[in-house]
Coordinates of C-alpha atoms and ligand atoms in Angstrom, one line a residue:
Chain R
M1 CA 55.9 150.8 24.2
V2 CA 55.8 148.9 21.0
L3 CA 55.8 152.4 19.7
L4 CA 59.0 153.8 21.8
W5 CA 60.8 150.2 20.4
R6 CA 59.9 150.8 16.9
W7 CA 61.2 154.5 17.1
V8 CA 64.2 153.6 18.4
S9 CA 65.0 150.5 16.2
G10 CA 63.8 152.8 13.3
I11 CA 66.5 155.5 13.8
P12 CA 69.7 154.1 12.1
A13 CA 67.9 153.1 8.6
Y14 CA 66.6 156.7 8.8
L15 CA 69.5 158.2 9.5
W16 CA 71.1 156.7 6.9
S17 CA 68.0 157.7 4.3
G18 CA 69.2 161.2 5.3
W19 CA 72.3 161.6 3.4
G20 CA 70.9 163.3 0.3
A21 CA 69.8 166.1 2.9
V22 CA 73.3 166.1 4.4
A23 CA 75.0 166.7 1.0
S24 CA 72.7 169.5 -0.3
L25 CA 73.4 171.2 3.4
C26 CA 77.4 171.0 2.4
L27 CA 76.6 172.4 -1.0
L28 CA 74.8 175.6 1.1
L29 CA 78.0 175.6 3.3
A30 CA 80.0 175.8 0.3
V31 CA 77.7 178.7 -1.2
W32 CA 78.1 180.2 2.2
E33 CA 81.9 180.0 2.0
A34 CA 81.8 181.8 -1.6
V35 CA 79.6 184.9 -0.7
S36 CA 81.4 185.5 2.5
I37 CA 84.3 185.8 0.4
T38 CA 83.3 188.0 -2.1
L39 CA 81.5 190.1 0.3
G40 CA 83.6 190.5 3.2
P41 CA 83.4 189.1 6.7
L42 CA 81.4 192.4 7.9
I43 CA 78.6 191.9 5.9
L44 CA 78.5 187.9 5.9
P45 CA 80.8 186.3 8.3
D46 CA 82.6 182.8 6.8
P47 CA 80.7 179.6 8.1
G48 CA 84.0 178.7 10.2
A49 CA 83.8 181.9 11.9
T50 CA 79.8 181.4 12.8
F51 CA 80.6 177.9 13.8
G52 CA 83.2 179.0 16.0
A53 CA 80.9 181.6 17.7
L54 CA 78.2 179.1 17.8
W55 CA 80.6 176.7 19.6
Q56 CA 81.6 178.9 22.1
L57 CA 78.1 179.5 23.2
L58 CA 77.7 175.8 23.3
A59 CA 80.4 175.3 25.2
G60 CA 79.9 178.2 27.7
G61 CA 76.4 176.7 28.4
V62 CA 75.0 180.1 27.0
A63 CA 73.1 178.2 24.3
A64 CA 71.6 176.0 26.3
R65 CA 70.4 178.2 28.9
E66 CA 68.8 180.7 26.5
L67 CA 67.4 178.0 24.2
L68 CA 66.0 176.3 27.0
L69 CA 64.1 179.3 28.1
T70 CA 62.8 180.3 25.0
G71 CA 61.8 176.6 24.4
Q72 CA 59.8 176.8 27.9
R73 CA 57.9 179.6 26.8
A74 CA 57.5 178.4 23.0
M75 CA 56.1 174.9 24.6
T76 CA 53.7 176.8 27.2
G77 CA 52.0 178.7 24.6
L78 CA 52.0 175.5 22.1
L79 CA 50.4 173.5 25.3
L80 CA 47.8 176.1 25.7
A81 CA 46.9 176.3 22.2
M82 CA 46.9 172.5 21.7
V83 CA 44.9 171.9 24.6
L84 CA 42.3 174.9 24.3
G85 CA 42.4 174.6 20.3
S86 CA 41.7 170.6 20.0
S87 CA 39.0 171.1 22.5
A88 CA 37.6 174.1 21.4
G89 CA 37.8 172.9 17.5
L90 CA 36.1 169.4 18.6
L91 CA 33.5 170.9 20.1
A92 CA 32.7 173.2 17.4
G93 CA 32.9 170.3 15.0
L94 CA 30.3 168.4 16.7
S95 CA 27.6 171.3 15.8
M96 CA 27.0 172.7 12.8
T97 CA 26.1 175.9 13.4
A98 CA 29.5 176.2 15.6
A99 CA 31.5 175.1 13.0
M100 CA 30.0 177.8 10.4
M101 CA 30.0 180.6 13.2
A102 CA 33.6 179.4 13.7
R103 CA 34.7 180.0 10.3
P104 CA 34.8 183.4 9.8
L105 CA 36.1 183.9 12.9
V106 CA 39.2 181.7 12.4
T107 CA 39.7 183.0 9.1
V108 CA 40.3 186.4 10.9
L109 CA 43.0 184.7 13.3
L110 CA 44.7 183.0 10.7
G111 CA 45.0 186.3 8.7
T112 CA 46.4 188.4 11.9
P113 CA 49.9 188.8 11.5
P114 CA 52.1 187.5 14.6
I115 CA 53.3 190.8 15.1
A116 CA 49.9 192.9 15.2
W117 CA 49.4 190.4 18.4
L118 CA 52.8 191.0 19.6
V119 CA 52.3 194.5 19.8
L120 CA 49.2 193.9 21.8
A121 CA 50.5 191.3 23.9
M122 CA 53.4 193.9 24.7
L123 CA 50.8 196.5 26.0
W124 CA 48.8 193.7 27.6
F125 CA 51.5 191.8 29.6
G126 CA 54.7 194.2 29.4
A127 CA 58.1 192.8 29.1
N128 CA 57.6 189.1 30.9
D129 CA 57.1 185.8 30.2
G130 CA 53.3 186.4 29.4
T131 CA 54.4 188.2 26.1
P132 CA 56.0 185.4 24.1
V133 CA 53.7 183.0 25.7
F134 CA 50.5 184.4 24.8
T135 CA 51.9 185.4 21.1
A136 CA 52.8 181.8 20.6
F137 CA 49.8 180.5 21.6
I138 CA 47.6 183.0 19.7
A139 CA 49.3 182.3 16.4
C140 CA 49.0 178.1 17.2
F141 CA 45.7 178.5 18.2
P142 CA 43.5 178.3 14.9
V143 CA 46.0 176.2 13.1
I144 CA 45.0 173.6 15.8
F145 CA 41.5 174.9 16.0
V146 CA 41.1 174.0 12.3
G147 CA 42.5 170.9 12.2
A148 CA 40.1 169.6 14.9
L149 CA 37.3 170.9 13.4
Q150 CA 38.0 169.2 9.8
G151 CA 38.9 166.0 12.0
T152 CA 35.3 166.4 13.5
R153 CA 33.4 167.4 10.1
T154 CA 35.0 165.0 7.8
L155 CA 34.1 161.8 9.8
D156 CA 32.6 159.4 7.1
H157 CA 28.7 158.5 7.8
H158 CA 29.3 155.4 6.1
L159 CA 31.7 154.2 8.8
K160 CA 29.1 155.4 11.5
D161 CA 26.5 153.0 9.6
M162 CA 29.4 150.3 10.1
A163 CA 30.3 151.2 13.9
A164 CA 25.9 150.5 14.4
M165 CA 25.9 147.5 12.7
F166 CA 28.7 146.0 14.4
R167 CA 27.2 147.2 18.2
L168 CA 30.5 149.2 18.7
P169 CA 30.0 150.4 22.5
W170 CA 30.7 154.0 22.7
H171 CA 34.1 153.7 24.0
M172 CA 35.3 151.6 20.9
R173 CA 33.6 154.4 19.0
L174 CA 35.7 156.6 20.6
T175 CA 39.3 154.6 20.3
D176 CA 38.8 152.8 17.0
L177 CA 36.7 155.3 15.2
Y178 CA 36.4 158.8 15.7
G179 CA 39.9 158.9 17.9
P180 CA 42.2 157.8 15.0
H181 CA 40.4 159.6 12.3
V182 CA 40.5 162.9 14.3
L183 CA 44.1 162.4 15.1
S184 CA 45.2 161.9 11.7
Y185 CA 44.1 165.8 11.3
L186 CA 45.0 167.1 14.4
F187 CA 48.8 165.4 14.1
P188 CA 50.2 167.4 11.5
A189 CA 48.4 170.5 12.6
W190 CA 50.3 170.0 15.9
I191 CA 53.7 169.4 14.1
N192 CA 52.8 172.6 12.1
A193 CA 51.7 174.6 15.5
L194 CA 54.9 173.4 17.0
G195 CA 57.7 175.2 14.4
T196 CA 55.1 178.3 14.5
A197 CA 55.6 178.6 18.4
W198 CA 59.4 178.3 18.0
K199 CA 59.6 180.9 15.5
V200 CA 57.0 183.2 17.0
A201 CA 58.4 183.0 20.7
V202 CA 61.8 184.1 19.3
M203 CA 60.5 186.9 17.1
A204 CA 58.3 187.8 20.3
E205 CA 61.7 188.1 22.7
L206 CA 63.4 189.6 20.0
L207 CA 61.2 192.7 20.9
A208 CA 60.0 192.0 24.1
S209 CA 62.6 190.2 26.8
A210 CA 65.4 190.9 28.4
D211 CA 66.4 187.2 28.1
G212 CA 66.1 184.0 25.9
V213 CA 67.3 183.3 22.6
G214 CA 65.3 186.3 21.1
A215 CA 67.2 188.8 23.4
A216 CA 70.3 187.4 22.9
L217 CA 70.0 187.9 19.3
A218 CA 69.0 191.8 20.0
I219 CA 72.1 192.2 21.6
A220 CA 74.0 190.7 19.3
R221 CA 72.9 192.6 16.8
S222 CA 73.1 196.1 18.5
Q223 CA 76.5 195.3 19.5
L224 CA 77.1 194.8 15.4
D225 CA 78.4 191.0 16.2
M226 CA 77.9 189.6 12.9
P227 CA 79.4 186.1 13.6
V228 CA 77.4 185.9 16.9
T229 CA 73.8 186.7 15.3
L230 CA 74.6 184.1 12.8
A231 CA 75.5 181.9 15.5
W232 CA 72.3 182.5 17.3
V233 CA 70.1 182.2 14.2
G234 CA 72.3 178.5 13.6
A235 CA 71.1 177.5 16.8
V236 CA 67.6 178.4 16.4
V237 CA 67.3 176.6 12.8
L238 CA 69.5 173.4 14.2
T239 CA 67.1 173.0 17.3
L240 CA 64.2 172.9 15.3
L241 CA 65.5 170.6 12.9
L242 CA 66.7 168.2 15.4
V243 CA 63.2 168.3 16.9
E244 CA 61.6 168.1 13.7
Y245 CA 63.7 165.1 12.1
L246 CA 65.0 163.2 15.2
L247 CA 61.8 163.2 17.0
L248 CA 58.5 164.2 15.1
E249 CA 59.2 162.5 11.5
P250 CA 59.8 159.1 12.8
L251 CA 56.9 159.4 14.9
K252 CA 54.5 160.9 12.5
R253 CA 55.3 157.9 10.2
E254 CA 54.8 155.5 13.1
V255 CA 51.1 157.1 13.6
E256 CA 50.3 157.2 10.0
R257 CA 51.7 154.1 9.1
W258 CA 48.3 153.0 7.6
R259 CA 48.5 155.9 5.3
E260 CA 52.0 155.3 4.2
V261 CA 51.7 155.1 0.4
Q262 CA 54.2 152.7 -1.1
A263 CA 56.9 154.2 -3.4
Chain D
M1 CA 0.7 126.1 12.5
T2 CA 2.8 123.8 14.9
T3 CA 3.8 125.0 18.4
G4 CA 7.5 124.7 19.7
T5 CA 10.3 127.4 19.0
P6 CA 9.1 129.6 16.5
V7 CA 11.8 129.8 14.1
P8 CA 13.0 133.5 13.7
R9 CA 11.8 135.6 10.9
L10 CA 12.4 138.6 9.5
A11 CA 9.1 140.3 7.8
V12 CA 9.0 143.2 5.9
H13 CA 5.0 144.5 5.3
G14 CA 4.0 147.6 3.2
V15 CA 7.5 149.1 3.6
S16 CA 7.8 152.5 1.6
H17 CA 10.5 155.0 1.8
A18 CA 11.6 158.1 0.3
Y19 CA 14.8 160.2 0.5
G20 CA 13.2 163.9 0.7
L21 CA 10.6 164.0 -2.1
H22 CA 12.1 160.9 -3.8
T23 CA 9.9 157.8 -3.6
V24 CA 12.4 154.9 -3.8
L25 CA 10.6 152.1 -2.2
E26 CA 6.9 151.2 -2.6
N27 CA 4.8 148.8 -0.8
I28 CA 7.7 146.2 0.0
E29 CA 6.7 143.0 1.2
L30 CA 9.0 140.2 2.2
T31 CA 9.3 137.3 4.5
L32 CA 12.8 135.4 5.3
D33 CA 12.5 132.8 7.7
A34 CA 15.7 130.8 9.7
G35 CA 17.8 128.4 7.2
R36 CA 16.2 130.4 4.0
T37 CA 18.2 132.3 1.4
L38 CA 16.5 135.1 -0.5
A39 CA 18.0 136.9 -3.7
L40 CA 17.2 140.3 -4.9
V41 CA 17.5 141.3 -8.3
G42 CA 17.1 144.4 -10.2
P43 CA 18.2 147.4 -12.1
S44 CA 20.8 149.7 -10.5
G45 CA 19.3 152.3 -8.5
C46 CA 16.0 150.7 -7.9
G47 CA 16.5 150.6 -4.0
K48 CA 18.0 147.6 -2.9
T49 CA 20.4 149.0 -1.0
T50 CA 17.9 151.2 0.7
L51 CA 15.9 148.3 1.4
L52 CA 18.8 146.2 3.0
H53 CA 19.7 149.2 5.2
L54 CA 16.1 149.3 6.3
C55 CA 16.1 145.3 7.2
A56 CA 19.3 146.7 9.1
G57 CA 17.6 149.1 11.0
L58 CA 20.4 151.6 9.8
L59 CA 17.4 153.8 8.5
T60 CA 14.4 154.8 10.5
L61 CA 10.9 153.1 9.0
Q62 CA 8.9 155.5 7.5
G63 CA 5.7 153.8 6.4
G64 CA 4.7 149.6 6.9
H65 CA 6.1 147.4 9.5
L66 CA 9.3 145.6 10.0
H67 CA 9.9 142.8 12.3
N68 CA 13.1 141.3 12.7
D69 CA 13.3 138.4 15.5
F70 CA 16.7 137.3 14.6
G71 CA 19.6 138.0 17.6
R72 CA 22.8 138.1 15.7
P73 CA 22.5 139.9 12.3
A74 CA 25.6 140.7 10.2
M75 CA 25.9 143.0 7.3
M76 CA 28.3 143.1 4.4
F77 CA 28.0 146.5 3.1
Q78 CA 28.4 147.1 -1.0
Q79 CA 31.4 149.3 -0.2
P80 CA 33.9 147.4 2.1
R81 CA 34.1 150.2 4.9
L82 CA 36.9 148.8 6.2
L83 CA 38.8 151.1 9.3
P84 CA 41.6 152.6 7.0
W85 CA 43.8 152.6 10.5
K86 CA 43.3 149.0 11.2
T87 CA 44.9 146.2 9.8
A88 CA 42.8 143.4 7.6
G89 CA 43.2 141.0 10.5
E90 CA 41.9 143.9 12.9
N91 CA 39.0 144.9 10.7
I92 CA 37.9 141.5 10.4
A93 CA 37.8 141.2 14.6
L94 CA 35.9 144.5 14.9
G95 CA 32.5 143.1 16.0
L96 CA 34.4 140.4 18.3
K97 CA 36.2 143.3 20.0
A98 CA 32.7 145.1 20.6
M99 CA 31.5 142.0 22.0
G100 CA 34.3 142.1 24.4
I101 CA 35.9 138.8 23.5
P102 CA 39.8 138.6 24.5
A103 CA 42.3 139.6 21.8
R104 CA 44.1 135.9 21.4
E105 CA 40.6 134.7 21.1
R106 CA 39.8 137.4 18.5
R107 CA 43.2 136.8 16.9
Q108 CA 42.3 133.2 16.1
R109 CA 39.1 133.4 15.0
A110 CA 39.9 136.2 12.4
E111 CA 42.5 134.1 11.3
R112 CA 39.9 131.1 10.8
A113 CA 37.5 133.9 8.9
G114 CA 40.3 134.7 7.0
M115 CA 41.0 131.5 5.7
A116 CA 37.7 130.7 4.8
V117 CA 37.8 133.8 2.1
E118 CA 40.9 132.7 1.1
L119 CA 43.0 135.6 2.7
D120 CA 46.2 134.2 4.3
A121 CA 48.3 135.7 7.6
G122 CA 50.2 137.9 5.0
A123 CA 47.2 139.4 3.6
L124 CA 46.0 139.9 7.1
A125 CA 48.5 141.7 8.2
Q126 CA 48.2 144.5 5.7
F127 CA 46.2 147.9 6.1
P128 CA 43.2 147.9 3.7
H129 CA 44.8 150.3 1.4
Q130 CA 47.5 147.7 0.7
L131 CA 44.9 145.6 -0.6
S132 CA 43.2 144.7 -3.9
G133 CA 39.4 145.6 -4.2
G134 CA 38.7 142.1 -4.5
M135 CA 40.8 141.3 -1.2
Q136 CA 39.1 144.2 0.5
S137 CA 35.7 143.0 -0.1
R138 CA 36.6 139.5 1.4
V139 CA 37.9 141.4 4.7
A140 CA 34.5 142.8 4.7
L141 CA 32.5 139.6 4.1
A142 CA 35.1 137.6 6.8
R143 CA 33.9 140.3 9.1
A144 CA 30.3 139.6 8.9
L145 CA 31.1 136.0 9.0
V146 CA 33.5 135.8 11.7
L147 CA 30.4 136.8 13.9
E148 CA 28.8 133.9 13.4
P149 CA 25.5 135.5 12.4
D150 CA 22.1 134.1 12.5
L151 CA 21.1 136.5 9.9
L152 CA 23.8 137.7 6.8
L153 CA 22.9 140.5 4.7
L154 CA 24.6 140.8 1.8
D155 CA 25.0 143.7 -0.4
E156 CA 26.9 142.4 -3.8
P157 CA 29.2 140.2 -1.9
F158 CA 30.8 138.8 -4.6
S159 CA 30.6 140.9 -7.1
A160 CA 34.5 142.1 -7.2
L161 CA 35.9 138.2 -6.9
D162 CA 36.7 135.9 -10.2
I163 CA 34.7 133.0 -10.6
G164 CA 36.9 130.3 -9.4
L165 CA 36.9 132.1 -5.9
K166 CA 33.0 132.9 -6.3
A167 CA 32.0 129.4 -6.8
Q168 CA 34.1 128.5 -3.7
L169 CA 32.6 130.9 -1.2
H170 CA 29.2 129.8 -2.6
Q171 CA 30.2 126.4 -1.5
W172 CA 31.1 127.7 1.8
L173 CA 28.2 129.7 2.4
L174 CA 25.7 127.0 1.7
Q175 CA 27.5 124.4 3.8
E176 CA 27.6 127.0 6.9
Q177 CA 24.0 127.7 6.1
A178 CA 23.2 123.9 6.3
R179 CA 25.0 123.4 9.3
R180 CA 23.6 126.0 11.5
G181 CA 20.2 127.4 9.9
L182 CA 21.6 130.9 8.8
A183 CA 19.4 133.1 7.2
M184 CA 20.7 134.6 4.2
L185 CA 19.3 138.0 2.4
M186 CA 21.2 138.7 -0.6
I187 CA 21.6 141.4 -3.4
T188 CA 23.3 140.6 -6.3
H189 CA 23.6 141.6 -10.2
D190 CA 24.4 137.8 -11.5
L191 CA 21.3 136.5 -11.9
M192 CA 22.9 133.0 -12.2
E193 CA 24.3 133.4 -8.6
A194 CA 20.7 134.4 -7.6
V195 CA 19.6 131.0 -8.8
R196 CA 22.1 128.7 -7.6
L197 CA 22.2 130.2 -4.0
A198 CA 18.5 131.3 -3.1
D199 CA 15.4 129.5 -2.3
T200 CA 13.2 132.5 -3.6
V201 CA 14.3 135.1 -6.2
L202 CA 12.6 138.8 -6.3
V203 CA 13.1 140.7 -8.8
M204 CA 12.8 144.6 -8.3
D205 CA 11.3 147.3 -10.3
S206 CA 11.9 150.7 -10.3
G207 CA 10.4 154.2 -10.1
P208 CA 9.6 153.9 -7.6
G209 CA 11.1 150.3 -6.3
R210 CA 9.1 147.4 -5.9
I211 CA 9.0 143.8 -5.9
A212 CA 7.8 142.9 -9.6
H213 CA 8.5 139.1 -10.0
R214 CA 9.4 136.2 -8.1
L215 CA 10.7 132.9 -8.6
D216 CA 10.7 130.1 -6.1
L217 CA 13.3 127.3 -6.7
P218 CA 12.2 123.9 -4.7
R219 CA 15.3 122.5 -5.3
P220 CA 17.9 122.0 -2.2
A221 CA 20.7 124.8 -3.3
L222 CA 23.5 122.0 -2.5
Q223 CA 21.9 119.8 -4.8
R224 CA 22.0 122.1 -7.9
D225 CA 24.5 121.2 -10.8
D226 CA 25.3 124.0 -13.3
A227 CA 23.0 122.4 -15.9
W228 CA 20.2 123.3 -13.5
V229 CA 21.5 126.4 -12.7
H230 CA 21.9 127.5 -16.4
R231 CA 18.3 126.2 -17.6
S232 CA 16.7 128.3 -14.5
T233 CA 18.5 131.4 -15.3
A234 CA 17.8 130.9 -18.7
H235 CA 13.9 130.4 -17.6
L236 CA 13.9 133.5 -15.1
L237 CA 15.5 135.4 -18.4
H238 CA 12.8 134.4 -20.7
S239 CA 9.9 136.2 -18.7
P240 CA 8.7 139.1 -20.4
G241 CA 8.1 141.1 -17.4
V242 CA 11.7 140.5 -16.2
R243 CA 13.1 141.5 -19.4
R244 CA 11.1 144.8 -19.0
C245 CA 12.3 145.6 -15.7
F246 CA 16.1 145.3 -16.9
G247 CA 15.0 147.3 -20.0
L248 CA 16.1 144.1 -21.9
P249 CA 14.2 143.8 -25.8
P250 CA 11.4 141.5 -25.7
L251 CA 12.6 138.3 -27.3
A252 CA 11.4 137.1 -30.4
T253 CA 9.2 134.4 -29.7
G254 CA 11.4 130.9 -29.8
P255 CA 11.4 127.6 -27.9
H256 CA 10.7 128.4 -24.7
P257 CA 13.6 126.4 -22.4
S258 CA 11.8 123.9 -20.4
P259 CA 12.5 125.2 -17.2
D260 CA 13.4 121.8 -15.1
A261 CA 12.8 118.6 -16.9
G262 CA 13.8 116.7 -13.7
D263 CA 11.8 118.8 -11.2
A264 CA 8.0 118.1 -11.3
G265 CA 5.9 121.2 -10.9
M266 CA 8.9 123.4 -11.7
A267 CA 8.4 127.1 -10.5
Q268 CA 7.2 129.9 -12.6
V269 CA 7.7 133.3 -12.6
I270 CA 5.0 134.7 -10.6
T271 CA 4.1 138.4 -11.5
L272 CA 3.0 140.2 -8.4
S273 CA 0.6 143.3 -7.9
P274 CA 0.7 144.0 -4.2
V275 CA -2.5 142.8 -3.7
Q276 CA -1.3 139.1 -5.3
Y277 CA 1.9 139.3 -3.4
K278 CA 0.1 139.0 -0.1
R279 CA -2.1 136.0 -1.2
S280 CA 1.0 134.4 -2.4
L281 CA 2.4 135.1 0.9
A282 CA -0.4 133.6 3.1
C283 CA -0.3 130.2 1.4
Ligands
LIG301 N1 21.2 158.9 1.1 C1 20.5 159.1 0.3 N2 19.9 160.1 -0.2 C2 19.2 160.7 -0.9 N3 19.3 159.6 -2.1 C3 19.5 158.5 -2.1 C4 20.3 158.3 -0.9 N4 21.0 156.9 -1.0 C5 20.3 156.3 -2.3 N5 19.4 157.3 -2.9 C6 18.5 157.1 -4.0 O1 17.5 155.8 -3.7 C7 17.7 155.4 -4.8 C8 18.1 153.6 -5.0 O2 19.3 153.8 -4.2 P1 20.1 152.4 -3.8 O3 21.3 152.6 -3.3 O4 19.1 151.8 -2.9 O5 19.8 151.7 -5.2 P2 20.5 150.0 -5.9 O6 19.6 149.5 -6.0 O7 21.2 149.5 -4.3 O8 21.5 150.5 -6.6 P3 22.8 149.5 -7.0 O9 22.3 148.3 -7.9 O10 23.3 150.5 -7.9 O11 23.8 149.5 -5.8 C9 18.8 155.8 -5.7 O12 18.1 156.6 -7.0 C10 19.8 156.9 -5.0 O13 20.3 158.1 -5.6
LIG302 MG1 23.1 149.0 -3.7

């Protein structure tokens, strides 16, 4: 509750601090406009046309429907990865052998490009929801797994001694010692995975789905409709930015207040 | 021996400890009764912290006996060991929370303990990384004191503090001790501090760590003035054995400071072999 209130009351000041970002975005728009004038609208439509197309997508409710669908798939994959990755990482972190055995496996997983998984997923799941969900899951899993593993392996034995000396009961060790410590590693990993899930889900849809943002992108591309294509790209990026800066960043600040370094 | 409720006591007999093949402690003997203070001094790396951790039960005993019937021990570690995600106040109240004391009372008691070590409400609301080193070590001290322990194990508790604060905390600790019979086992590198607070100063030697010398100070700690502390410290530092422990060059023979003109039968620095030490305990 306190967390929620602090989050809400923190937004105005936080938005105010965003002016620098707004200025740099304006600069980007100006450059975009200039390039589109030199190259012609067939290669790069100007921002006006793009935002017009985006507005039409939004107004018609098409954008909301497709974004929601893609969001659903990305979130399903992410949630699966959060639950399985976190718990597997924690368990592996508890045992030295498991941690050592997991290392190379995770390196392989991290090193495999999502597109390779996508091809496999298309063979396994066909053109249904399973493909984007699985691809998002498998792209996020190692990131979260590593976060959880590091969180468990790095707990200072000095703090464990301290907990023993002050006779902390087991539930307090969980909530006051292991929990916050592990979370401080897991939380950044989750946020990282969120971006990955979103991007990978769009990619999977582009190649393997009949609906969702990715599919819409594919259709716009096949019709050579540059403004709509760019409008979809814009929608994808904007959604991610909104979630990141309005929800996650303030939440992260709150969760990691204790770590904040005074500027 | 008089019968009655026995005073709680910490007793260490013939304790040795090794990390792997590296022997750190050999044949350690010491006893500490309720209401007494024992100061442990010695060169860096001689095993003082290890001995303290053994007494606290944080290390498994490898050889010898350890007997501890204090019910509420508390410890201040050499490093503050604060939880970085909790404010100073919450860190102080940690042990109280473990005892299941309600939040309101926890806060009040933590505030009082904070006051005793000169930390105001503003400091208590900060996170450890926002505090200075000395403030962090005071938080760690308050975290131990707030439990009202009957045995206080202190590992260089005042090494990060200025002399004013040090003197103030010394007085505060001595008064606490007089009020409720607290036993203290403290490690320090400040001989003057050891002589000011302790009933017995044990000097450790290294390689492997053992208790080499012992100085008993009969005058009650609250009655010691600066002059007495200076004289007694000088006396301790004039002992050739003690100088050797710390790697100090031998003194050119000069006038030996008469240890305590006021006290009849002032303490001698006793040099101990293990056998002698057992005997000196027996009497
Ligand atoms: N966990 C450990 N593993 C291996 N060796 C250790 C460990 N802790 C301490 N030692 C060794 O034991 C010896 C004694 O260490 P200890 O911390 O007890 O010294 P100390 O007397 O407290 O020193 P200081 O005054 O510098 O704090 C040192 O030589 C150190 O290298
Ligand atoms: Mg030490």
